[in-house]
PDB file of C-alpha atoms and ligand atoms in Angstrom:
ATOM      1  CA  UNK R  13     246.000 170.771 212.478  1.00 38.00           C
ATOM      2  CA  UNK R  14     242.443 170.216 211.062  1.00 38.00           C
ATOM      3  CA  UNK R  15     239.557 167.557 212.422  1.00 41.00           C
ATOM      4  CA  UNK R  16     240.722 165.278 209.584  1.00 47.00           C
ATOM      5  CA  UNK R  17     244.448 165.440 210.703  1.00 56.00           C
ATOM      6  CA  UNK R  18     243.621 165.259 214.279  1.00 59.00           C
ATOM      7  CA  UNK R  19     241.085 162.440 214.321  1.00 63.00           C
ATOM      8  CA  UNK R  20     243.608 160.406 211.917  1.00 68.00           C
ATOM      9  CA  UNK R  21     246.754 160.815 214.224  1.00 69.00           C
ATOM     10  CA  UNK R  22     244.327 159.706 217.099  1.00 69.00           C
ATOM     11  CA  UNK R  23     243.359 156.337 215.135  1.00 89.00           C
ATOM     12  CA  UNK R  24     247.121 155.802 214.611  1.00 86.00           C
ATOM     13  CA  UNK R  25     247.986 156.198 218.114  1.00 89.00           C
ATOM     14  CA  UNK R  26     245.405 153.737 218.915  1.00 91.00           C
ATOM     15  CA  UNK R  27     246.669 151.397 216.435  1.00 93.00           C
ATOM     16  CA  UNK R  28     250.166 151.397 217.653  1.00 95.00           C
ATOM     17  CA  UNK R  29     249.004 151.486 221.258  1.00 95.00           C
ATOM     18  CA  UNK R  30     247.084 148.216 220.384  1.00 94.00           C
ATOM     19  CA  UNK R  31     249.653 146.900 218.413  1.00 96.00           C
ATOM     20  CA  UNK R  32     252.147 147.432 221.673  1.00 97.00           C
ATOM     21  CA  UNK R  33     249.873 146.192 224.221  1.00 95.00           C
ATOM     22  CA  UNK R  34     249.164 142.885 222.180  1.00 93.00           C
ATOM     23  CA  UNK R  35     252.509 142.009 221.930  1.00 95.00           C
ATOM     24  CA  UNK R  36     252.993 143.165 225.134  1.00 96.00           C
ATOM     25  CA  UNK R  37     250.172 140.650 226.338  1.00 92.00           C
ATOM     26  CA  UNK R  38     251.551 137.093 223.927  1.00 92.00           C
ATOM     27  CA  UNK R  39     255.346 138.521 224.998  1.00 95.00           C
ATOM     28  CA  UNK R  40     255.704 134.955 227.082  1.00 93.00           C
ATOM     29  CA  UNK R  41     254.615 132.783 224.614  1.00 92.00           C
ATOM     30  CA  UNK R  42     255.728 134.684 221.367  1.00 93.00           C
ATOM     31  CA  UNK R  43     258.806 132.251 220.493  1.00 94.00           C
ATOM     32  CA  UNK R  44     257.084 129.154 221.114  1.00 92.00           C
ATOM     33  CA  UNK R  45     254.024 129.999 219.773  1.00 90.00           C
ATOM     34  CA  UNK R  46     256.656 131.543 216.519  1.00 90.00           C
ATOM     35  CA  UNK R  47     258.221 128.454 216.046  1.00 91.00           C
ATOM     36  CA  UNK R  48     255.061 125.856 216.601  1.00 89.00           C
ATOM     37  CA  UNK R  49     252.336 127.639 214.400  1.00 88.00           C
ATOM     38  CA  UNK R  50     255.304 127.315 211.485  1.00 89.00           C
ATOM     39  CA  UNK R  51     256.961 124.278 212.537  1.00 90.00           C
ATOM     40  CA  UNK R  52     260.411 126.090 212.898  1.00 93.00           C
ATOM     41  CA  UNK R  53     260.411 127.251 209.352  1.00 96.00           C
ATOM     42  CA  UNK R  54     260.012 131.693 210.705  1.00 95.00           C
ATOM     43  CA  UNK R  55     264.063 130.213 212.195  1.00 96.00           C
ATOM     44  CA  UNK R  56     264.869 129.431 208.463  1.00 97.00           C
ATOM     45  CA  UNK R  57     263.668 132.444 207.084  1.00 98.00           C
ATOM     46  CA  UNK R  58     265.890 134.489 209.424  1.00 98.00           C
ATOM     47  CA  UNK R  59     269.011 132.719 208.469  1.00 98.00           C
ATOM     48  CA  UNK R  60     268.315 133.379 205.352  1.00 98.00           C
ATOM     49  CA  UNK R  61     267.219 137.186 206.007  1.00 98.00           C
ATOM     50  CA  UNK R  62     271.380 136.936 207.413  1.00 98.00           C
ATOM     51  CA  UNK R  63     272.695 134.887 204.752  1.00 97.00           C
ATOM     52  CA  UNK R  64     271.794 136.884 202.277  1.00 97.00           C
ATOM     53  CA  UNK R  65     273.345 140.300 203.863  1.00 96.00           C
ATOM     54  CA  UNK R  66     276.490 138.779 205.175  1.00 95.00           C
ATOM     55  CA  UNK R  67     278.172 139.615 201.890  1.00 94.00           C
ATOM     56  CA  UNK R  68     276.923 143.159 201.526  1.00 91.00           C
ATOM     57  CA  UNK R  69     278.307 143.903 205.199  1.00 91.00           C
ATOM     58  CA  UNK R  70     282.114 144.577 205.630  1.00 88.00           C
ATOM     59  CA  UNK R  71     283.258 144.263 208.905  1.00 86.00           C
ATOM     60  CA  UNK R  72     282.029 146.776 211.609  1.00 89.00           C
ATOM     61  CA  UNK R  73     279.708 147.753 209.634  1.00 97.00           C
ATOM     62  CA  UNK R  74     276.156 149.283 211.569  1.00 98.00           C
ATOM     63  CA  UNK R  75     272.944 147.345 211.220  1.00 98.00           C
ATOM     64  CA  UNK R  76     269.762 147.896 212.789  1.00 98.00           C
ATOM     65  CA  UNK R  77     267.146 145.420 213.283  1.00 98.00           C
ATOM     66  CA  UNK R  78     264.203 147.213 213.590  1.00 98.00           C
ATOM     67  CA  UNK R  79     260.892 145.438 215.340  1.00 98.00           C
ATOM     68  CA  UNK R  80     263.513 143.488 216.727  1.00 98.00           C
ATOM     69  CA  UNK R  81     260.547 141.801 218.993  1.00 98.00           C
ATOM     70  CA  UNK R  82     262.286 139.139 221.226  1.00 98.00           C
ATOM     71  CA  UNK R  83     265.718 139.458 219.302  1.00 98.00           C
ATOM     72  CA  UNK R  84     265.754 136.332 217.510  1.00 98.00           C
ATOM     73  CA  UNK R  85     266.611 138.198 213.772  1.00 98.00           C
ATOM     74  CA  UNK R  86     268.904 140.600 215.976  1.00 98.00           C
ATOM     75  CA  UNK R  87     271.143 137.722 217.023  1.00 98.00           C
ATOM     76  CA  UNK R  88     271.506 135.820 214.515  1.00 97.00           C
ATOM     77  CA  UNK R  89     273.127 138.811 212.756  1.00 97.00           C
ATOM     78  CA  UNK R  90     275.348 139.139 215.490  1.00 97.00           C
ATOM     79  CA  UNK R  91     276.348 135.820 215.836  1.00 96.00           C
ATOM     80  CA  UNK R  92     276.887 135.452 211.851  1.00 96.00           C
ATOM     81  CA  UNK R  93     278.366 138.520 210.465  1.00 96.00           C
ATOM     82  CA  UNK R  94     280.572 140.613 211.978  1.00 92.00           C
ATOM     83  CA  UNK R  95     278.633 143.741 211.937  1.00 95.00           C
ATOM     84  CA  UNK R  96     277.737 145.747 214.996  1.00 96.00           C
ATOM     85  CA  UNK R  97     273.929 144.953 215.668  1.00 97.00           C
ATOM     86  CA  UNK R  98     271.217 147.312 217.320  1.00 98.00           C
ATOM     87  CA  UNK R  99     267.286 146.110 217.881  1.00 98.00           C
ATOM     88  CA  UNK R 100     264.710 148.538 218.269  1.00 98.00           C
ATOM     89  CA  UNK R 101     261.632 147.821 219.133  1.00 98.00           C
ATOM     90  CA  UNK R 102     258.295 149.751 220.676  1.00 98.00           C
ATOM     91  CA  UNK R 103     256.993 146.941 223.259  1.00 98.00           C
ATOM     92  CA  UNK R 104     258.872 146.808 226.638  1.00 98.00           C
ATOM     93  CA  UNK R 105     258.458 143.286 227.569  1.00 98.00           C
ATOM     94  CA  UNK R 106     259.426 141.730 223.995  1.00 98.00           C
ATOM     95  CA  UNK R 107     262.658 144.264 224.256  1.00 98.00           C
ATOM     96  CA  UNK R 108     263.021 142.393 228.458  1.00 98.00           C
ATOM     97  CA  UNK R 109     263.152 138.802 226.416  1.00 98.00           C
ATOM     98  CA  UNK R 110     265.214 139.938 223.841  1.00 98.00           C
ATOM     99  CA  UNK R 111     267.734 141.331 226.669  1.00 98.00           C
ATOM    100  CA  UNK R 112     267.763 138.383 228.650  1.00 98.00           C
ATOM    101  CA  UNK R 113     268.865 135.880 225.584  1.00 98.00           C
ATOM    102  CA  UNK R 114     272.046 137.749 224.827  1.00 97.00           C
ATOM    103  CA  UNK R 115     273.383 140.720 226.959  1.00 96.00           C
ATOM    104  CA  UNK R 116     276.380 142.081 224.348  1.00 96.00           C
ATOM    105  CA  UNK R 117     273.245 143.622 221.850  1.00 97.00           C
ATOM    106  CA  UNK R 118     271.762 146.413 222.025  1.00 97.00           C
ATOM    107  CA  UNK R 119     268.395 146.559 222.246  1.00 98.00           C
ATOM    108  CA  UNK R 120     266.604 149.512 222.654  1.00 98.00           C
ATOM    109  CA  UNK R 121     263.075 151.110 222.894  1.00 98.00           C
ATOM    110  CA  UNK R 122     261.936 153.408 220.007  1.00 98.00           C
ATOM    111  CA  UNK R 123     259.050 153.689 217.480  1.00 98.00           C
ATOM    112  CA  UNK R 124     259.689 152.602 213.914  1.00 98.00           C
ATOM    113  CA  UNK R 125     257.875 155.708 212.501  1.00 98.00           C
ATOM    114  CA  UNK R 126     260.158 157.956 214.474  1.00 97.00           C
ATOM    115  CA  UNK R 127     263.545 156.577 214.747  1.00 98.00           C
ATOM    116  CA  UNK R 128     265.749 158.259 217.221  1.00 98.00           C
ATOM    117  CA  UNK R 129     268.751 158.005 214.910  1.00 98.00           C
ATOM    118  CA  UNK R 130     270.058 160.807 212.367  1.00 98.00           C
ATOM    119  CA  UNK R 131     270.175 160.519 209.109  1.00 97.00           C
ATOM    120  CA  UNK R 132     272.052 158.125 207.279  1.00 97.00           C
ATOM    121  CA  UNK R 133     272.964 156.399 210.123  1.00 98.00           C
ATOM    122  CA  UNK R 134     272.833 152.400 208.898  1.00 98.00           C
ATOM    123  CA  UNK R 135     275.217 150.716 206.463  1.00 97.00           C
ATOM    124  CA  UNK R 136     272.387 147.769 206.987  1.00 98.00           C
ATOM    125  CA  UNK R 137     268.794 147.479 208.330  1.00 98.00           C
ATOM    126  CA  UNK R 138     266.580 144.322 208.802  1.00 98.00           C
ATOM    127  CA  UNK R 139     263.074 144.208 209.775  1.00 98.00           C
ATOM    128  CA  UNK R 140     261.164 140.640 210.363  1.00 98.00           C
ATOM    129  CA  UNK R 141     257.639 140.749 210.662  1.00 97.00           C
ATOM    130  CA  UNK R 142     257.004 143.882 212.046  1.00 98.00           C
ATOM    131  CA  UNK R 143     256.440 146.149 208.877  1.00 98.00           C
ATOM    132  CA  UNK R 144     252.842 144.746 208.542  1.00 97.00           C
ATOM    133  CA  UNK R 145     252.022 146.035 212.165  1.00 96.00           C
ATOM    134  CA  UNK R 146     252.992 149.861 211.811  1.00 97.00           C
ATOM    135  CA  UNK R 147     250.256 152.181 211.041  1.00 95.00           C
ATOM    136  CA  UNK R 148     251.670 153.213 208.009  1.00 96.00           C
ATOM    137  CA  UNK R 149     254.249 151.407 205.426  1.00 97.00           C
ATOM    138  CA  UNK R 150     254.374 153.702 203.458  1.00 98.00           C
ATOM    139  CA  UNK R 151     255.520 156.297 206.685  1.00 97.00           C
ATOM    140  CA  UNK R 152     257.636 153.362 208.136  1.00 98.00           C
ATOM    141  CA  UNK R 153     259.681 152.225 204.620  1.00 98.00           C
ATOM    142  CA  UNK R 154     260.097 156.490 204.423  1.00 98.00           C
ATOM    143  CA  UNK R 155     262.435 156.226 207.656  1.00 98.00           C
ATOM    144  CA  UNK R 156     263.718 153.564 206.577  1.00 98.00           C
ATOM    145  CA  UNK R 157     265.408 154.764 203.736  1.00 98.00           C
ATOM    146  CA  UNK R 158     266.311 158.334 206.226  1.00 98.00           C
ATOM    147  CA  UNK R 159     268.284 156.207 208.770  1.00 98.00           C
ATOM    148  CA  UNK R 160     270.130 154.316 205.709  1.00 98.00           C
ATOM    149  CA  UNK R 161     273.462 155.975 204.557  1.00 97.00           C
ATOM    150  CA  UNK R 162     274.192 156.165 200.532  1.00 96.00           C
ATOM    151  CA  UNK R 163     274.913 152.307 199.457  1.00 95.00           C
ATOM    152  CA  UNK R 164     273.258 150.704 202.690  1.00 97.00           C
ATOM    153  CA  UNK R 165     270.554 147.958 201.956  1.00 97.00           C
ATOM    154  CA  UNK R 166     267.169 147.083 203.890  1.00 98.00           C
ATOM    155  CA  UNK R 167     265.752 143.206 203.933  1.00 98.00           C
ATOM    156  CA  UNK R 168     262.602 143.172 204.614  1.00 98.00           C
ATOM    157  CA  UNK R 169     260.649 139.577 205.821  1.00 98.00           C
ATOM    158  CA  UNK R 170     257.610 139.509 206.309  1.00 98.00           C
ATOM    159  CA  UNK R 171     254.649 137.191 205.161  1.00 96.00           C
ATOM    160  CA  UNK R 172     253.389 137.574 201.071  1.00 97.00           C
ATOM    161  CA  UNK R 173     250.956 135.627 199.080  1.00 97.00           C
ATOM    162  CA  UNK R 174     251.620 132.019 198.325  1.00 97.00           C
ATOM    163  CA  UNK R 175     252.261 131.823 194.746  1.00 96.00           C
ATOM    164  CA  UNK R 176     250.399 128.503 193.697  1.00 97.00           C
ATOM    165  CA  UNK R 177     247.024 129.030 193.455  1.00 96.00           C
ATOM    166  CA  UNK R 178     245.888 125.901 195.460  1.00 97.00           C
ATOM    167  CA  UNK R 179     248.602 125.830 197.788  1.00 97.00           C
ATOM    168  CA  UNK R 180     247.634 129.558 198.769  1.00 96.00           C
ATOM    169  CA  UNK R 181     244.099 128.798 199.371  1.00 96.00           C
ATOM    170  CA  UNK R 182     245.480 126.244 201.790  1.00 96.00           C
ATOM    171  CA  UNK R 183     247.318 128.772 203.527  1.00 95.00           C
ATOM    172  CA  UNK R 184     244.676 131.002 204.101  1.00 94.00           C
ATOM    173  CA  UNK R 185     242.539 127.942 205.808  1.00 94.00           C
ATOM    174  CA  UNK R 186     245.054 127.362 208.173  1.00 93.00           C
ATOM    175  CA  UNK R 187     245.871 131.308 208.512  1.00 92.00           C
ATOM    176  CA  UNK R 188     241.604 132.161 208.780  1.00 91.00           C
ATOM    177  CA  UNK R 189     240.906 128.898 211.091  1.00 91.00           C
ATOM    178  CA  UNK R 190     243.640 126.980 212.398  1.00 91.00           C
ATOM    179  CA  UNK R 191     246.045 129.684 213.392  1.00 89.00           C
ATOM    180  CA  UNK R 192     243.625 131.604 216.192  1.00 90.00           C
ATOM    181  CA  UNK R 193     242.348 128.920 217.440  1.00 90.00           C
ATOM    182  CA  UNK R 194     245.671 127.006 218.180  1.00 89.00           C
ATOM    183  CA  UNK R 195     247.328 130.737 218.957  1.00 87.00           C
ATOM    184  CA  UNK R 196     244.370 131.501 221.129  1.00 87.00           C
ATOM    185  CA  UNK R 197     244.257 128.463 223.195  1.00 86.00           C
ATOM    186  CA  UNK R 198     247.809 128.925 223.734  1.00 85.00           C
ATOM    187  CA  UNK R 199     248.707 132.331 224.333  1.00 83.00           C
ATOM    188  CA  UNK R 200     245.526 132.892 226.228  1.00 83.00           C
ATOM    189  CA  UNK R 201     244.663 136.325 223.717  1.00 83.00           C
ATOM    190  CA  UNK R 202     242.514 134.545 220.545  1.00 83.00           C
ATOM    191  CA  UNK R 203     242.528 138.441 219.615  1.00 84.00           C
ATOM    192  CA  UNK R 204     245.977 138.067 218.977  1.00 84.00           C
ATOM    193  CA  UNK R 205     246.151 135.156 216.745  1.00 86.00           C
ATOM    194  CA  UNK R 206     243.140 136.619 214.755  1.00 88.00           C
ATOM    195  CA  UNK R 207     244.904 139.974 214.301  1.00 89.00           C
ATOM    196  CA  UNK R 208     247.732 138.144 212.894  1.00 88.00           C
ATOM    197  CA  UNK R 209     245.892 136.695 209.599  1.00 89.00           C
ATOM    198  CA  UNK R 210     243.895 140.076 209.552  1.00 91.00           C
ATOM    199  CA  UNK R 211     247.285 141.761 209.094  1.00 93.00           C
ATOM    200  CA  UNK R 212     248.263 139.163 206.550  1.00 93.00           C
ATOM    201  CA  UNK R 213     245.609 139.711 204.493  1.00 92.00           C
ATOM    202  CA  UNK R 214     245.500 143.101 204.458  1.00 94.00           C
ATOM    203  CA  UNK R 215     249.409 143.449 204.059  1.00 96.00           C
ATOM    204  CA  UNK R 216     250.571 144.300 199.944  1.00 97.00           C
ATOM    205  CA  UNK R 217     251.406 141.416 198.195  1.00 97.00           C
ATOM    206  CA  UNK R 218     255.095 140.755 196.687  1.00 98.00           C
ATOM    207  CA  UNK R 219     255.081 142.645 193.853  1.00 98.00           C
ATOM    208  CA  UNK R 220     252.634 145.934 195.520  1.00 98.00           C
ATOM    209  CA  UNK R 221     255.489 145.863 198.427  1.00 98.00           C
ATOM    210  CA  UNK R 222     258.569 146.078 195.698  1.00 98.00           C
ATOM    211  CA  UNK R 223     256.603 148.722 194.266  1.00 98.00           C
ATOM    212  CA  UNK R 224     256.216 150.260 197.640  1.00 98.00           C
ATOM    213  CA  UNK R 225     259.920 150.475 198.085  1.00 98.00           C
ATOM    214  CA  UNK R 226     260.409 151.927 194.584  1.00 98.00           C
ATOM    215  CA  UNK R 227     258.625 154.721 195.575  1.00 98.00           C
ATOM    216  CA  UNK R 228     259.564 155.232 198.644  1.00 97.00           C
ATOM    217  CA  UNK R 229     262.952 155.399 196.983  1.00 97.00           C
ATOM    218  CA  UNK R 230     265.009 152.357 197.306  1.00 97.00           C
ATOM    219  CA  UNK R 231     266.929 151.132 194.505  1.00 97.00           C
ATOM    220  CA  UNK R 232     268.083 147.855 193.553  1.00 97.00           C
ATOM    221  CA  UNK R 233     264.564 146.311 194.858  1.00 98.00           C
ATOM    222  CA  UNK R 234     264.029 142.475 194.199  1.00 98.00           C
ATOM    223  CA  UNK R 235     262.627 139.710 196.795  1.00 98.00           C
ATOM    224  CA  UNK R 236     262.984 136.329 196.547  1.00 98.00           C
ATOM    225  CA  UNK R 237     259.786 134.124 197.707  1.00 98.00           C
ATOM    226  CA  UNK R 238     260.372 131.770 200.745  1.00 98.00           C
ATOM    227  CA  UNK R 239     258.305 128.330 201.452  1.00 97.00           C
ATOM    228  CA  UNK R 240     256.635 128.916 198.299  1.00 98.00           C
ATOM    229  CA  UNK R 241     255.718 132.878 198.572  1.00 98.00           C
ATOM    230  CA  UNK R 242     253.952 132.089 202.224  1.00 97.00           C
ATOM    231  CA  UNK R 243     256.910 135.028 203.126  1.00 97.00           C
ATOM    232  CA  UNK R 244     259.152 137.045 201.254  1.00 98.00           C
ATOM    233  CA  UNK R 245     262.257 138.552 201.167  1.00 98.00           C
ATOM    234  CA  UNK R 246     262.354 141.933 199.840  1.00 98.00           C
ATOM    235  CA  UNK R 247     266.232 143.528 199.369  1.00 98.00           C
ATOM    236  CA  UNK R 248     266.860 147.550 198.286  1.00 98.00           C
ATOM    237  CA  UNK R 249     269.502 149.985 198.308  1.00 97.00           C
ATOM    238  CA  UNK R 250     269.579 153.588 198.562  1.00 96.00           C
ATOM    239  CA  UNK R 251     271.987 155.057 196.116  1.00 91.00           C
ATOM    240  CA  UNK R 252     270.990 158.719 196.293  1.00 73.00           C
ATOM    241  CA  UNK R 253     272.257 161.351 199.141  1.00 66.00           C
ATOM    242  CA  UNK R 254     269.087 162.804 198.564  1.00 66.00           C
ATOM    243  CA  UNK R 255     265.597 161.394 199.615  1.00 63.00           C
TER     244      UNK R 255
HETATM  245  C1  SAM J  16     255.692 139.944 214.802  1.00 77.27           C
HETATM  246  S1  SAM J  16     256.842 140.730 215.857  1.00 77.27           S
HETATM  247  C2  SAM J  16     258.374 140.396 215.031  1.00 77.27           C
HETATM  248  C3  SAM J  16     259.530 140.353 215.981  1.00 77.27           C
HETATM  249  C4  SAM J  16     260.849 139.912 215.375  1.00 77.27           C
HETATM  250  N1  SAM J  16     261.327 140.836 214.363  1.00 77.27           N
HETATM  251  C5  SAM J  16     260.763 138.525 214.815  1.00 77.27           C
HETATM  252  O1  SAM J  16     261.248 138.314 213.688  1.00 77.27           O
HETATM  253  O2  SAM J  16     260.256 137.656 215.502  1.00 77.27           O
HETATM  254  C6  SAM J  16     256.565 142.418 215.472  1.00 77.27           C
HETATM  255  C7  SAM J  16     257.320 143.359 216.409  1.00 77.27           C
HETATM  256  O3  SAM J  16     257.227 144.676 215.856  1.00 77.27           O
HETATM  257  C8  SAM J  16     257.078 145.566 216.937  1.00 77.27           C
HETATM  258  N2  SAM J  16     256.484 146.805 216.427  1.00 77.27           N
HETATM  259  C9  SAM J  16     255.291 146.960 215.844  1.00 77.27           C
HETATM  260  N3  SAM J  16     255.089 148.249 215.525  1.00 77.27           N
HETATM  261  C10 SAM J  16     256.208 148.916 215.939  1.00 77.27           C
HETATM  262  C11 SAM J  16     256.612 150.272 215.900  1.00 77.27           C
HETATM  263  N4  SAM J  16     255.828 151.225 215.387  1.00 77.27           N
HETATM  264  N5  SAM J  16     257.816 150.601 216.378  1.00 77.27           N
HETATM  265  C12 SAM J  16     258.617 149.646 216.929  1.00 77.27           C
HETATM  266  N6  SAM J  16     258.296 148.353 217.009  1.00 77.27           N
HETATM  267  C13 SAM J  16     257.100 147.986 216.506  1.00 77.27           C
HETATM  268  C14 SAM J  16     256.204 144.830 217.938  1.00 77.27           C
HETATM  269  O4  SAM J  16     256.322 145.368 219.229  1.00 77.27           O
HETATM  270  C15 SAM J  16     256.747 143.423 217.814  1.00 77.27           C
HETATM  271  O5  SAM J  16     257.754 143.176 218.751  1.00 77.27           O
END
């Protein structure tokens, strides 16, 4: 391994180990703070994230929920489909909350970039919120599409670009200003709550993220906008045996 390689896997272990111990740190407050910086709308988003896979799922079929966080996303596919339901997540004490809500899931600790599954594993995989935060999409949609078996499909939610032109310059006010300051005061970690509109920023839009997938190989990509394009839902299949 040369300087280059070594000094960049160094700056993504630092990432993810930042990543981890910020969650880690808002863990307590993550739900509340969830559903009170979007007034409850991130809960409507997830049913639809379900909603829109029930269909595609036949019964017993294997989903993972990966960056399963506190479990929320995780549940509500076990409670609404009748597929068998797995959350994996890197961050200890999110994995403890997700636990404690509901016992019969399994929830278990593992990194997104490496996921301790074979191949072709998945007949479904969800991921809310949590592909913005890995070091690497591109790396993270890759093992996506590994632990997916021929005809399985991936949702992926996770915040976009508002699509009205005033209404997203709105949005980014209360992401730049209102968020860390209301996050900060009550979580106790501002850093936190300014991270989180960093990422957002910085995250591909709607359009660069179906792209993304493309090329990562999924097929079948589309996403739908949700509260105006604020988040999206982005769907794909993998067809092919081979990646
Ligand atoms: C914003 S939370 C989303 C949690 C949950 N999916 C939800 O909808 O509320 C992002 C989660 O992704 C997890 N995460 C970030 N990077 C990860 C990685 N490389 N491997 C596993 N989990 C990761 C964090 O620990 C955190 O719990």
């Amino acid at each position: 391994m040369g300087l280059t390689d070594s000094g960049q896997k160094d700056s993504a272990e630092s990432h993810a180990r930042r990543v981890r111990e910020m969650f880690a740190k808002i863990s307590p407050r993550y739900d509340l703070l969830n559903h009170l910086l979007s007034a409850n709308i991130d809960s409507r988003w997830r049913r639809r994230v379900v909603r829109k896979l029930k269909p595609l799922l036949t019964k017993d079929a294997r989903v993972l929920d990966v960056g399963c966080g506190t479990g929320d996303l995780s549940i509500e596919l076990f409670e609404k489909t009748a597929a068998r339901v797995t959350g994996i997540d890197f961050c200890r004490p999110m994995l403890k909350l997700a636990k404690a809500k509901d016992a019969r899931i399994a929830f278990i600790e593992g990194d997104a970039l490496r996921l301790p599954f074979a191949d072709a594993s998945f007949d479904g995989l969800t991921i809310g919120f949590a592909l913005r935060n890995l070091t690497s999409v591109e790396q993270g949609l890759g093992e996506l599409l590994r632990v997916l078996k021929p005809g399985g499909v991936v949702a992926i939610l996770e915040f976009s670009r508002p699509v009205v032109p005033l209404f997203r310059r709105l949005v980014g006010f209360y992401n730049r200003y209102l968020l860390p300051w209301i996050g900060g005061v009550l979580s106790g970690s501002r850093g936190a709550y300014q991270y989180l509109p960093d990422s957002i920023s910085k995250f591909p839009d709607q359009q660069m993220l179906a792209t993304m997938m493309r090329t990562a190989g999924f097929e079948e990509v589309c996403f739908e906008n949700l509260s105006g394009g604020i988040a999206a839902l982005h769907t794909g299949r993998r067809t092919s045996r081979r990646i």
